[in-house]
Coordinates of C-alpha atoms and ligand atoms in Angstrom, one line a residue:
M1 CA -2.9 22.9 -79.2
S2 CA -1.9 22.9 -75.5
H3 CA -4.5 23.8 -72.9
T4 CA -4.8 27.5 -71.2
P5 CA -2.6 27.7 -68.1
A6 CA -4.5 27.3 -64.9
S7 CA -4.6 30.9 -64.1
A8 CA -6.6 31.9 -67.0
A9 CA -9.9 30.0 -67.7
Q10 CA -10.8 29.7 -71.4
H11 CA -14.4 31.2 -71.8
L12 CA -16.3 29.2 -74.7
D13 CA -19.7 28.8 -76.1
A14 CA -19.2 24.9 -75.9
L15 CA -16.7 22.3 -74.6
I16 CA -16.9 18.9 -76.0
I17 CA -15.3 15.8 -74.1
G18 CA -13.9 13.3 -76.5
A19 CA -12.6 13.2 -80.0
G20 CA -14.1 9.9 -81.4
F21 CA -16.8 10.0 -84.0
S22 CA -19.2 11.9 -81.9
G23 CA -16.7 14.7 -80.7
L24 CA -15.2 15.2 -84.3
Y25 CA -18.8 15.6 -85.9
Q26 CA -20.1 17.8 -83.0
L27 CA -17.2 20.1 -83.3
H28 CA -17.6 20.4 -87.1
C29 CA -21.3 21.2 -86.6
L30 CA -20.8 24.0 -83.8
R31 CA -17.9 25.4 -85.1
D32 CA -18.3 25.4 -88.9
K33 CA -21.9 25.6 -89.1
L34 CA -23.0 27.7 -86.3
G35 CA -19.7 29.8 -85.8
L36 CA -19.6 29.1 -82.0
S37 CA -16.3 29.0 -79.9
V38 CA -15.7 25.4 -79.1
Q39 CA -12.8 23.3 -77.8
V40 CA -12.7 19.4 -77.6
V41 CA -10.7 17.8 -74.7
E42 CA -9.4 14.4 -75.4
A43 CA -7.3 12.2 -73.2
G44 CA -5.6 10.2 -76.0
A45 CA -2.7 11.8 -78.1
G46 CA -5.0 11.5 -81.2
V47 CA -8.5 11.3 -82.6
G48 CA -10.4 8.2 -82.6
G49 CA -12.0 7.7 -79.2
T50 CA -12.8 4.0 -78.6
W51 CA -10.7 3.1 -81.7
Y52 CA -7.9 5.0 -80.5
W53 CA -7.5 2.6 -77.5
N54 CA -8.9 -0.7 -78.8
R55 CA -5.8 -1.7 -80.7
Y56 CA -5.9 -5.5 -79.8
P57 CA -4.9 -8.1 -82.1
G58 CA -7.9 -8.8 -84.5
A59 CA -9.7 -5.4 -83.7
R60 CA -12.0 -4.7 -86.5
C61 CA -15.4 -3.2 -86.8
D62 CA -18.5 -5.7 -86.7
S63 CA -20.5 -3.0 -89.0
E64 CA -19.6 -3.0 -92.7
S65 CA -17.1 -0.3 -93.5
F66 CA -19.4 1.2 -96.3
Y67 CA -21.9 2.3 -93.5
Y68 CA -19.8 2.4 -90.5
S69 CA -18.8 5.9 -91.5
F70 CA -20.0 9.5 -91.5
S71 CA -22.7 10.5 -94.0
F72 CA -22.7 14.0 -93.6
S73 CA -20.3 14.9 -96.4
D74 CA -21.1 13.4 -99.9
E75 CA -17.6 14.5 -101.0
M76 CA -15.9 12.8 -98.3
Q77 CA -17.8 9.4 -98.8
Q78 CA -17.2 9.7 -102.5
E79 CA -13.4 10.2 -102.2
W80 CA -12.8 7.6 -99.2
S81 CA -12.4 3.9 -100.3
W82 CA -12.6 1.3 -97.9
S83 CA -10.4 -1.7 -98.5
E84 CA -12.3 -4.6 -96.8
R85 CA -15.9 -5.6 -96.0
Y86 CA -15.4 -4.9 -92.3
P87 CA -12.6 -2.1 -91.4
Q88 CA -9.9 -3.1 -89.3
Q89 CA -8.8 -0.8 -86.4
P90 CA -6.0 1.0 -88.3
E91 CA -8.0 1.5 -91.3
I92 CA -10.7 3.4 -89.2
M93 CA -7.9 5.3 -87.5
R94 CA -6.8 6.6 -90.9
Y95 CA -10.4 7.4 -91.9
L96 CA -10.9 9.6 -88.8
D97 CA -7.6 11.1 -89.2
Q98 CA -8.5 12.2 -92.7
V99 CA -11.9 13.6 -91.4
A100 CA -9.9 15.6 -88.7
D101 CA -7.5 16.9 -91.4
R102 CA -10.1 17.5 -93.9
F103 CA -12.2 19.7 -91.7
D104 CA -9.3 21.1 -89.9
L105 CA -10.6 19.9 -86.7
R106 CA -7.2 19.3 -84.7
R107 CA -6.8 23.1 -84.1
N108 CA -9.7 23.0 -81.8
I109 CA -8.6 19.8 -79.9
T110 CA -6.7 19.5 -76.7
F111 CA -5.0 16.2 -76.8
N112 CA -3.4 14.5 -73.7
S113 CA -6.0 16.1 -71.6
R114 CA -8.4 14.4 -69.3
V115 CA -11.5 16.2 -68.0
T116 CA -11.7 15.5 -64.2
S117 CA -14.7 17.8 -63.1
A118 CA -17.4 19.8 -64.5
R119 CA -19.6 22.0 -62.4
Y120 CA -22.6 24.0 -63.2
H121 CA -22.8 27.6 -61.8
D122 CA -26.4 28.5 -61.7
A123 CA -26.0 32.4 -61.3
E124 CA -23.7 32.6 -64.3
N125 CA -25.4 29.7 -66.3
R126 CA -21.9 28.3 -67.0
W127 CA -20.2 25.0 -66.7
H128 CA -16.8 25.3 -65.0
V129 CA -14.6 22.5 -66.5
A130 CA -11.2 21.4 -65.2
T131 CA -8.7 18.9 -66.7
E132 CA -6.0 16.8 -64.9
D133 CA -3.2 18.8 -66.4
G134 CA -4.5 22.1 -64.9
G135 CA -6.7 23.3 -67.9
R136 CA -9.9 25.3 -67.0
Y137 CA -12.7 26.1 -69.1
V138 CA -16.0 28.2 -68.6
V139 CA -18.6 27.5 -71.1
K140 CA -22.3 27.6 -71.9
F141 CA -22.7 24.2 -73.3
L142 CA -21.1 20.9 -71.9
I143 CA -21.4 18.1 -74.4
T144 CA -20.1 14.6 -73.5
A145 CA -18.9 12.6 -76.4
V146 CA -17.0 10.0 -74.2
G147 CA -18.2 6.9 -75.9
C148 CA -20.1 4.1 -74.3
L149 CA -17.3 1.4 -74.1
S150 CA -14.2 3.6 -73.0
S151 CA -13.9 2.7 -69.4
A152 CA -12.0 -0.6 -69.0
N153 CA -13.4 -3.2 -66.6
I154 CA -10.3 -5.3 -65.1
P155 CA -11.7 -7.9 -62.5
A156 CA -10.3 -7.7 -59.2
I157 CA -9.1 -11.2 -59.2
P158 CA -6.9 -11.9 -55.9
G159 CA -3.2 -12.1 -56.8
L160 CA -3.3 -10.0 -59.9
A161 CA -0.6 -7.6 -58.6
E162 CA 1.9 -10.6 -57.9
F163 CA 1.7 -11.9 -61.5
A164 CA 5.3 -12.0 -62.8
G165 CA 4.5 -11.8 -66.4
Q166 CA 2.6 -9.1 -68.3
T167 CA -1.0 -8.2 -68.3
Y168 CA -3.1 -6.1 -70.7
H169 CA -6.6 -5.1 -71.0
T170 CA -7.8 -5.0 -74.8
G171 CA -9.2 -1.5 -74.4
E172 CA -6.0 -0.1 -73.3
W173 CA -3.5 -1.9 -75.6
P174 CA -0.1 -0.8 -76.0
H175 CA 0.6 1.4 -79.1
D176 CA 3.7 -0.6 -80.1
G177 CA 1.9 -4.0 -79.9
V178 CA 2.6 -7.0 -77.8
D179 CA 5.0 -9.8 -79.2
F180 CA 3.2 -13.1 -78.4
T181 CA 6.2 -15.1 -79.9
G182 CA 7.0 -18.2 -77.8
K183 CA 4.7 -17.2 -75.0
R184 CA 2.0 -18.9 -73.1
V185 CA -1.0 -16.7 -73.3
G186 CA -4.2 -16.6 -71.0
L187 CA -7.1 -14.9 -72.6
I188 CA -10.0 -14.0 -70.0
G189 CA -13.2 -13.2 -71.7
T190 CA -15.2 -14.4 -74.7
G191 CA -17.4 -11.4 -75.6
S192 CA -17.0 -9.7 -79.3
T193 CA -13.4 -8.6 -78.2
G194 CA -12.1 -12.1 -77.0
I195 CA -13.8 -13.6 -80.0
Q196 CA -12.0 -11.3 -82.3
A197 CA -8.6 -11.5 -80.5
A198 CA -8.2 -15.4 -79.7
P199 CA -7.8 -16.5 -83.5
V200 CA -5.1 -13.9 -84.0
I201 CA -3.2 -14.5 -80.7
A202 CA -3.4 -18.2 -81.5
V203 CA -1.2 -17.9 -84.6
A204 CA 1.3 -15.9 -82.8
A205 CA 1.6 -17.6 -79.4
R206 CA 3.2 -20.9 -78.3
H207 CA 0.0 -21.7 -76.5
L208 CA -3.3 -19.9 -76.1
T209 CA -5.5 -20.7 -73.1
V210 CA -8.9 -19.3 -73.4
F211 CA -10.8 -18.9 -70.1
Q212 CA -14.5 -18.9 -70.8
R213 CA -17.0 -18.0 -68.2
T214 CA -20.1 -17.9 -70.4
P215 CA -20.3 -19.4 -73.8
N216 CA -21.1 -17.0 -76.5
Y217 CA -22.8 -17.3 -79.9
S218 CA -20.9 -16.0 -82.7
V219 CA -21.6 -15.9 -86.6
P220 CA -18.9 -15.9 -89.2
A221 CA -18.1 -12.2 -90.3
R222 CA -17.0 -13.4 -93.7
N223 CA -14.6 -10.6 -94.2
V224 CA -13.3 -10.1 -97.7
P225 CA -11.3 -7.5 -99.6
M226 CA -13.6 -4.7 -100.9
D227 CA -14.9 -5.5 -104.3
P228 CA -14.3 -2.3 -106.4
A229 CA -17.4 -2.9 -108.3
F230 CA -19.4 -3.1 -105.1
L231 CA -17.9 0.1 -103.9
R232 CA -18.6 1.8 -107.2
E233 CA -22.2 0.7 -106.7
V234 CA -22.3 1.8 -103.0
K235 CA -21.0 5.1 -104.1
A236 CA -23.6 5.6 -106.8
N237 CA -26.3 5.1 -104.5
Y238 CA -25.0 6.3 -101.2
A239 CA -27.9 8.6 -100.7
E240 CA -30.4 5.8 -100.8
I241 CA -28.2 3.6 -98.6
R242 CA -27.9 6.3 -96.1
D243 CA -31.6 7.0 -96.0
H244 CA -32.2 3.4 -95.6
T245 CA -29.5 3.0 -92.4
R246 CA -31.6 6.0 -91.0
A247 CA -34.9 4.2 -91.3
T248 CA -34.0 0.9 -89.8
T249 CA -34.2 -0.5 -86.3
N250 CA -30.4 -1.1 -85.9
G251 CA -28.9 1.6 -88.3
H252 CA -27.8 -1.0 -90.8
P253 CA -29.1 -0.8 -94.6
W254 CA -31.0 -4.0 -94.3
D255 CA -34.4 -4.8 -92.9
I256 CA -35.5 -7.2 -90.4
G257 CA -37.1 -10.2 -92.1
E258 CA -41.0 -10.1 -92.2
K259 CA -41.7 -13.8 -91.3
S260 CA -41.7 -15.2 -88.0
A261 CA -39.2 -18.0 -87.4
L262 CA -42.2 -20.2 -86.3
E263 CA -44.6 -19.5 -89.4
V264 CA -42.3 -21.3 -91.7
S265 CA -41.6 -25.2 -92.3
A266 CA -38.5 -26.5 -90.6
A267 CA -37.0 -27.0 -93.9
E268 CA -37.5 -23.5 -95.1
R269 CA -36.2 -22.1 -91.7
Q270 CA -33.1 -24.2 -92.1
A271 CA -32.6 -22.9 -95.7
M272 CA -32.9 -19.3 -94.6
Y273 CA -30.5 -19.7 -91.6
E274 CA -28.0 -21.6 -93.9
K275 CA -28.1 -18.6 -96.5
A276 CA -27.9 -15.9 -93.5
W277 CA -24.8 -18.1 -92.2
E278 CA -23.0 -18.0 -95.6
V279 CA -23.8 -14.2 -95.9
G280 CA -22.3 -13.7 -92.4
G281 CA -22.3 -10.7 -90.0
L282 CA -24.7 -9.1 -87.8
R283 CA -27.7 -9.4 -90.3
F284 CA -28.0 -13.1 -89.2
R285 CA -30.0 -11.9 -86.3
A286 CA -32.5 -10.2 -88.9
T287 CA -33.4 -13.5 -90.5
F288 CA -36.7 -13.5 -88.9
S289 CA -39.0 -10.8 -87.5
D290 CA -39.1 -12.4 -84.0
I291 CA -35.7 -13.5 -83.1
L292 CA -35.4 -11.0 -80.4
T293 CA -38.9 -10.9 -79.2
N294 CA -40.1 -14.5 -79.1
K295 CA -38.4 -17.1 -77.0
D296 CA -39.4 -20.0 -79.2
A297 CA -38.4 -18.3 -82.3
N298 CA -35.0 -17.3 -80.6
A299 CA -34.6 -21.1 -79.9
T300 CA -34.5 -21.9 -83.4
A301 CA -31.6 -19.6 -84.2
S302 CA -29.8 -20.7 -81.0
A303 CA -30.1 -24.5 -82.1
F304 CA -28.9 -23.6 -85.5
I305 CA -25.7 -22.0 -84.3
K306 CA -25.2 -24.5 -81.7
S307 CA -25.3 -27.3 -84.6
K308 CA -22.8 -25.1 -86.6
I309 CA -20.4 -24.9 -83.7
R310 CA -20.5 -28.6 -83.1
Q311 CA -19.7 -29.2 -87.0
I312 CA -16.7 -27.0 -86.9
V313 CA -15.1 -27.9 -83.4
K314 CA -13.8 -31.3 -83.5
D315 CA -13.3 -32.2 -79.9
P316 CA -16.9 -33.0 -78.5
A317 CA -16.1 -31.9 -75.0
T318 CA -14.6 -28.5 -76.2
A319 CA -17.8 -28.1 -78.4
E320 CA -20.1 -28.9 -75.5
T321 CA -18.4 -26.2 -73.3
L322 CA -18.5 -23.8 -76.1
T323 CA -22.2 -24.3 -76.8
N324 CA -23.6 -24.6 -73.2
F325 CA -25.5 -21.5 -73.5
D326 CA -27.5 -19.7 -70.9
H327 CA -29.1 -16.8 -72.7
P328 CA -31.0 -16.3 -75.9
Y329 CA -29.1 -15.7 -78.9
A330 CA -28.4 -12.0 -79.4
A331 CA -29.7 -11.1 -76.1
K332 CA -26.1 -10.0 -75.4
R333 CA -24.5 -8.0 -78.3
P334 CA -24.0 -11.0 -80.7
P335 CA -20.2 -11.2 -81.8
V336 CA -19.1 -11.9 -85.4
D337 CA -16.0 -13.7 -85.9
T338 CA -13.1 -14.8 -88.4
D339 CA -12.2 -18.5 -87.4
Y340 CA -13.1 -18.2 -83.7
F341 CA -14.5 -21.7 -83.4
E342 CA -11.9 -23.1 -85.8
T343 CA -9.3 -21.9 -83.6
F344 CA -10.1 -24.5 -80.8
N345 CA -9.1 -27.1 -83.5
R346 CA -5.4 -26.0 -83.1
D347 CA -2.9 -28.0 -81.2
N348 CA -1.7 -24.8 -79.4
V349 CA -5.1 -23.7 -78.0
S350 CA -7.2 -25.0 -75.1
L351 CA -10.5 -23.9 -73.5
V352 CA -10.9 -23.7 -69.8
D353 CA -14.5 -23.8 -68.3
I354 CA -14.4 -21.1 -65.6
R355 CA -18.2 -21.4 -64.9
A356 CA -17.7 -25.1 -64.0
A357 CA -14.4 -24.3 -62.2
P358 CA -14.0 -20.5 -61.3
I359 CA -10.7 -18.6 -61.1
V360 CA -9.4 -19.0 -57.7
R361 CA -6.6 -16.5 -57.9
I362 CA -3.7 -15.3 -60.2
T363 CA -0.5 -16.7 -58.9
P364 CA 3.0 -15.1 -59.9
T365 CA 3.2 -18.0 -62.7
G366 CA -0.4 -18.2 -64.0
I367 CA -4.0 -18.8 -63.2
E368 CA -5.3 -21.1 -60.6
T369 CA -8.9 -22.4 -61.1
E370 CA -10.8 -24.8 -58.9
A371 CA -9.7 -27.6 -61.3
G372 CA -5.8 -26.8 -61.6
H373 CA -3.1 -24.5 -62.4
Y374 CA -2.4 -23.0 -65.9
D375 CA 1.1 -21.7 -66.4
L376 CA 1.2 -18.4 -68.3
D377 CA 3.6 -15.7 -69.5
I378 CA 0.9 -13.2 -70.5
I379 CA -2.7 -12.5 -69.4
V380 CA -4.9 -10.8 -71.8
F381 CA -8.1 -9.2 -70.2
A382 CA -10.9 -9.2 -72.8
T383 CA -13.3 -8.5 -69.8
G384 CA -15.2 -5.6 -71.4
F385 CA -16.2 -2.1 -70.0
D386 CA -18.0 -0.3 -67.3
A387 CA -20.3 0.7 -70.2
M388 CA -22.3 3.7 -71.0
T389 CA -22.5 5.2 -67.5
G390 CA -18.7 4.4 -66.7
P391 CA -17.2 6.9 -68.7
L392 CA -19.5 9.6 -67.5
L393 CA -19.3 9.0 -63.9
K394 CA -15.5 8.7 -63.9
I395 CA -15.8 12.6 -64.4
D396 CA -16.9 14.5 -61.2
I397 CA -20.1 16.1 -62.9
Q398 CA -22.1 18.3 -60.6
G399 CA -25.2 20.0 -61.8
R400 CA -27.5 22.7 -60.1
D401 CA -27.0 23.0 -56.2
G402 CA -23.9 20.8 -56.5
V403 CA -25.8 17.6 -57.0
A404 CA -23.4 15.1 -58.3
L405 CA -24.3 13.0 -61.3
R406 CA -22.9 9.9 -59.5
D407 CA -25.8 10.6 -56.7
A408 CA -28.6 11.4 -59.3
W409 CA -27.7 8.1 -61.1
A410 CA -27.1 6.0 -57.9
H411 CA -29.8 3.7 -58.7
G412 CA -29.2 3.7 -62.5
P413 CA -29.2 6.3 -65.3
Q414 CA -32.1 8.5 -65.7
N415 CA -32.5 11.1 -68.4
Y416 CA -34.8 12.4 -71.2
L417 CA -34.2 11.0 -74.6
G418 CA -30.8 10.0 -73.5
L419 CA -29.7 13.4 -74.1
Q420 CA -30.4 15.5 -70.9
V421 CA -30.6 14.8 -67.3
A422 CA -32.9 17.1 -65.1
G423 CA -30.8 19.4 -62.8
F424 CA -28.0 19.5 -65.3
P425 CA -29.0 22.6 -67.7
N426 CA -27.0 22.9 -71.0
M427 CA -25.4 19.5 -70.7
F428 CA -25.9 17.1 -73.6
T429 CA -24.7 13.3 -73.5
I430 CA -24.2 12.0 -77.2
T431 CA -25.2 8.3 -77.4
G432 CA -25.7 8.2 -73.6
P433 CA -27.8 5.6 -71.8
G434 CA -31.6 5.9 -72.7
S435 CA -30.8 6.4 -76.3
P436 CA -30.2 3.6 -79.0
S437 CA -26.7 4.2 -79.1
V438 CA -25.0 0.7 -78.6
L439 CA -28.0 -1.3 -80.1
C440 CA -27.5 0.7 -83.4
N441 CA -24.6 1.1 -85.9
M442 CA -22.9 3.8 -83.9
P443 CA -22.2 6.5 -86.6
V444 CA -26.0 6.5 -87.5
A445 CA -26.8 7.0 -83.8
I446 CA -24.0 9.6 -83.4
E447 CA -25.0 11.8 -86.3
Q448 CA -28.8 11.7 -85.3
H449 CA -27.7 13.0 -81.8
V450 CA -25.3 15.6 -83.0
D451 CA -27.6 16.8 -85.6
W452 CA -30.5 17.0 -82.9
I453 CA -28.2 19.0 -80.3
T454 CA -27.1 21.2 -83.1
D455 CA -30.6 22.1 -84.1
A456 CA -31.5 22.6 -80.3
I457 CA -28.8 25.2 -80.0
V458 CA -29.8 26.9 -83.2
H459 CA -33.5 26.9 -81.8
M460 CA -32.1 28.6 -78.8
R461 CA -30.0 31.1 -80.7
D462 CA -32.9 32.1 -82.9
H463 CA -35.4 32.6 -79.8
G464 CA -32.7 34.4 -77.6
L465 CA -32.7 31.4 -75.2
E466 CA -29.9 30.9 -72.9
R467 CA -30.6 27.7 -71.0
I468 CA -32.3 24.4 -71.9
E469 CA -33.1 21.7 -69.2
T470 CA -35.4 18.7 -69.4
T471 CA -38.0 18.5 -66.9
E472 CA -38.3 16.0 -64.2
D473 CA -41.6 14.7 -65.6
A474 CA -40.3 14.2 -69.1
M475 CA -37.3 12.6 -67.7
Q476 CA -39.3 10.1 -65.6
G477 CA -41.7 9.5 -68.5
W478 CA -38.8 8.5 -70.7
V479 CA -37.4 6.1 -68.1
V480 CA -40.7 4.4 -68.3
Q481 CA -40.4 4.2 -72.1
V482 CA -36.8 2.9 -72.0
N483 CA -37.9 0.1 -69.5
A484 CA -41.0 -0.8 -71.5
A485 CA -38.9 -1.0 -74.8
A486 CA -36.5 -3.3 -72.9
A487 CA -39.2 -5.4 -71.5
A488 CA -40.8 -6.1 -75.1
T489 CA -37.7 -8.0 -76.2
L490 CA -35.7 -10.8 -75.0
L491 CA -32.5 -8.5 -74.3
P492 CA -33.0 -8.3 -70.4
Q493 CA -33.0 -12.0 -70.3
A494 CA -29.1 -12.1 -70.6
S495 CA -28.5 -11.5 -67.0
S496 CA -24.7 -10.9 -67.1
S497 CA -24.9 -8.5 -69.9
W498 CA -23.2 -5.2 -69.8
Y499 CA -26.5 -3.7 -71.4
L500 CA -27.7 -4.3 -67.8
G501 CA -24.5 -3.1 -66.0
A502 CA -24.3 -6.7 -64.6
N503 CA -20.7 -7.2 -65.7
V504 CA -19.4 -4.7 -63.1
P505 CA -19.7 -5.7 -59.5
G506 CA -22.0 -3.3 -57.4
K507 CA -23.3 -1.4 -60.6
P508 CA -27.1 -0.9 -60.5
Q509 CA -28.7 -3.5 -62.7
V510 CA -30.9 -1.3 -65.1
F511 CA -31.2 -1.9 -68.9
M512 CA -29.5 0.9 -70.1
P513 CA -29.7 1.6 -74.0
Y514 CA -33.3 2.4 -75.6
A515 CA -34.5 -0.9 -77.3
G516 CA -37.4 0.7 -79.3
G517 CA -35.2 1.0 -82.4
M518 CA -33.5 3.7 -84.1
A519 CA -36.2 4.5 -86.5
R520 CA -38.8 5.0 -83.8
Y521 CA -36.4 6.9 -81.6
R522 CA -35.7 9.3 -84.4
R523 CA -39.3 10.0 -84.9
I524 CA -39.9 10.6 -81.1
C525 CA -36.9 13.1 -81.2
D526 CA -38.1 14.9 -84.2
A527 CA -41.7 15.1 -82.9
V528 CA -40.3 16.6 -79.5
A529 CA -38.3 19.3 -81.7
A530 CA -41.0 20.0 -83.9
K531 CA -43.5 20.7 -80.8
G532 CA -41.1 23.3 -79.5
Y533 CA -38.9 20.9 -77.7
E534 CA -41.5 19.4 -75.6
G535 CA -40.4 18.1 -72.2
F536 CA -37.5 20.7 -72.1
A537 CA -37.9 24.1 -70.2
F538 CA -36.0 27.1 -71.6
A539 CA -34.7 30.3 -69.9
R540 CA -33.5 33.5 -71.3
Ligands
NAP1 P1 -18.0 -8.2 -73.0 O1 -18.8 -8.1 -74.1 O2 -18.5 -7.3 -71.8 O3 -17.3 -9.3 -72.8 C1 -16.4 -9.7 -71.5 C2 -16.2 -11.1 -71.5 O4 -15.2 -10.9 -70.2 C3 -17.3 -11.9 -71.2 O5 -17.1 -13.2 -71.7 C4 -17.3 -11.9 -69.5 O6 -17.8 -13.1 -69.1 C5 -15.8 -12.0 -69.3 N1 -15.4 -11.6 -68.1 C6 -15.8 -10.4 -67.4 N2 -15.4 -10.3 -66.1 C7 -14.9 -11.7 -65.9 C8 -14.5 -12.2 -64.8 N3 -14.4 -11.5 -63.4 N4 -14.0 -13.3 -64.8 C9 -14.1 -14.2 -66.0 N5 -14.5 -13.6 -67.1 C10 -15.0 -12.4 -67.0 O7 -16.7 -7.1 -73.5 P2 -16.2 -7.0 -74.9 O8 -15.8 -8.4 -75.5 O9 -15.0 -6.2 -74.8 O10 -17.3 -6.3 -75.7 C11 -17.8 -5.2 -75.3 C12 -18.6 -4.6 -76.3 O11 -17.7 -3.8 -77.2 C13 -19.3 -5.5 -77.4 O12 -20.5 -6.1 -76.8 C14 -19.5 -4.7 -78.7 O13 -20.7 -3.8 -78.3 C15 -18.3 -3.9 -78.4 N6 -17.2 -4.3 -79.5 C16 -17.4 -4.1 -80.8 C17 -16.6 -4.6 -81.6 C18 -16.7 -4.2 -83.1 O14 -17.7 -3.7 -83.6 N7 -15.6 -4.3 -83.8 C19 -15.5 -5.4 -81.3 C20 -15.4 -5.6 -79.9 C21 -16.3 -5.2 -79.0 P3 -19.5 -13.3 -68.7 O15 -20.2 -13.2 -70.0 O16 -19.7 -14.3 -68.1 O17 -19.6 -12.0 -68.0

């Protein structure tokens, strides 16, 4: 569907920005359950959001397929069959395409259209929204479903524009792929993305040079084809599994271990880590109760992973560079991998420590560090994102009295429950900063937010209310809770983490997600609603 010409603004109940998991489900709820007039505006040519753009080699979800999916339709979860333990990007795209088809969502999505501004008009209690291609909308509710990791961060390295080869950011990957055959490839970045991409690029390229600034912990994913018997078991027990994911700290269907890493004997601890290493995946960090809260407990996990990497990597100097950790395990989002450390045993792969000898510039023929020059044909930036606030602040959002969100958040994001900002009535941010979002299995966090927003709109309809806006007091109270939740963990101790905004020069350093756990957060949100939406002010 194309947008309405500039002369005629489209008047709607709600506009949703983004057609990823969040936008699709929010559209379904508002249009099909509440009967509202709704349009989604999506910058991509298809649905998928973050997954639409992140097509880099090796792109795969780190959550397991059977629960990295929507739970709202039992028919859908019974019919859909995942092919692997962890879904690859193309399979997630097929899944979201069938969601869009099944619920006939595309007819209310405007593709290839980017929202540039959204301004709240107090007298009308309406948001006026404009898109890059001249679309205009006047809507009661503005719902951002822009994703947390959708604004690419390409470091401003001197000389970048002069590079004679090709450069790519993993989050803006060409749809027809990149041919690495016979090429000397430089990969900058060793977060979850770089760790997934390196083994796959290494197989295709003539030579891969990985430029590592901060060594990263990683645990084997242990991906395997889906076992049909396991999938049958899952489908037979989906209701229970979904309930479990909703009741846990990180939205995964497993519980964090009850024992402290420090209360068991060294032999028992080793055996438990060995077992978790064999199982693989993100649940490694749940082996003990206090890995994320107690530095000494965390050190045992860190030492174990270090010993594993040293066993895998044959060259001791390379192993040393890969394990010279500067932060507690899982204080940054812990990657999981398929043959990442094994990749450094290949003859065509080398590791460059750019913390010891930083990059000086990019030259027409490669990358120059303080230690030497590396000749390259292709540079891949796996350098992450202007996370959480970036996608929101790219849009010129102005609330009451023309106050810009960019100014309101000049010192870091502030909101109530990660859902609403004081001064921005009728605007909701799905999985925004201040909510568990990126610390949780995303579809669980998304469904909780979408359901809560949908219920709030039903409440307004039932009570003849036209405007909902969090109070300044509630917002400030929540900011205190977000900070306290982070301070109770080791998470803020990773000083270069994107959770803190520390990966983007000049960005205010504030711990952005709510670290108190999804289960607790859900209880707080439910209690707020049960008390008549405490902390929100309504107007007729
Ligand atoms: P990231 O975690 O922010 O990692 C970026 C990497 O680039 C880091 O190694 C960083 O080094 C490096 N870097 C950044 N700027 C640099 C510079 N100027 N010079 C040299 N190195 C630089 O980004 P990401 O790997 O794309 O992952 C982001 C998030 O996306 C993940 O944490 C995860 O939540 C999500 N993700 C999920 C999946 C999945 O589930 N399948 C896969 C990939 C990503 P420093 O550490 O020194 O800053």
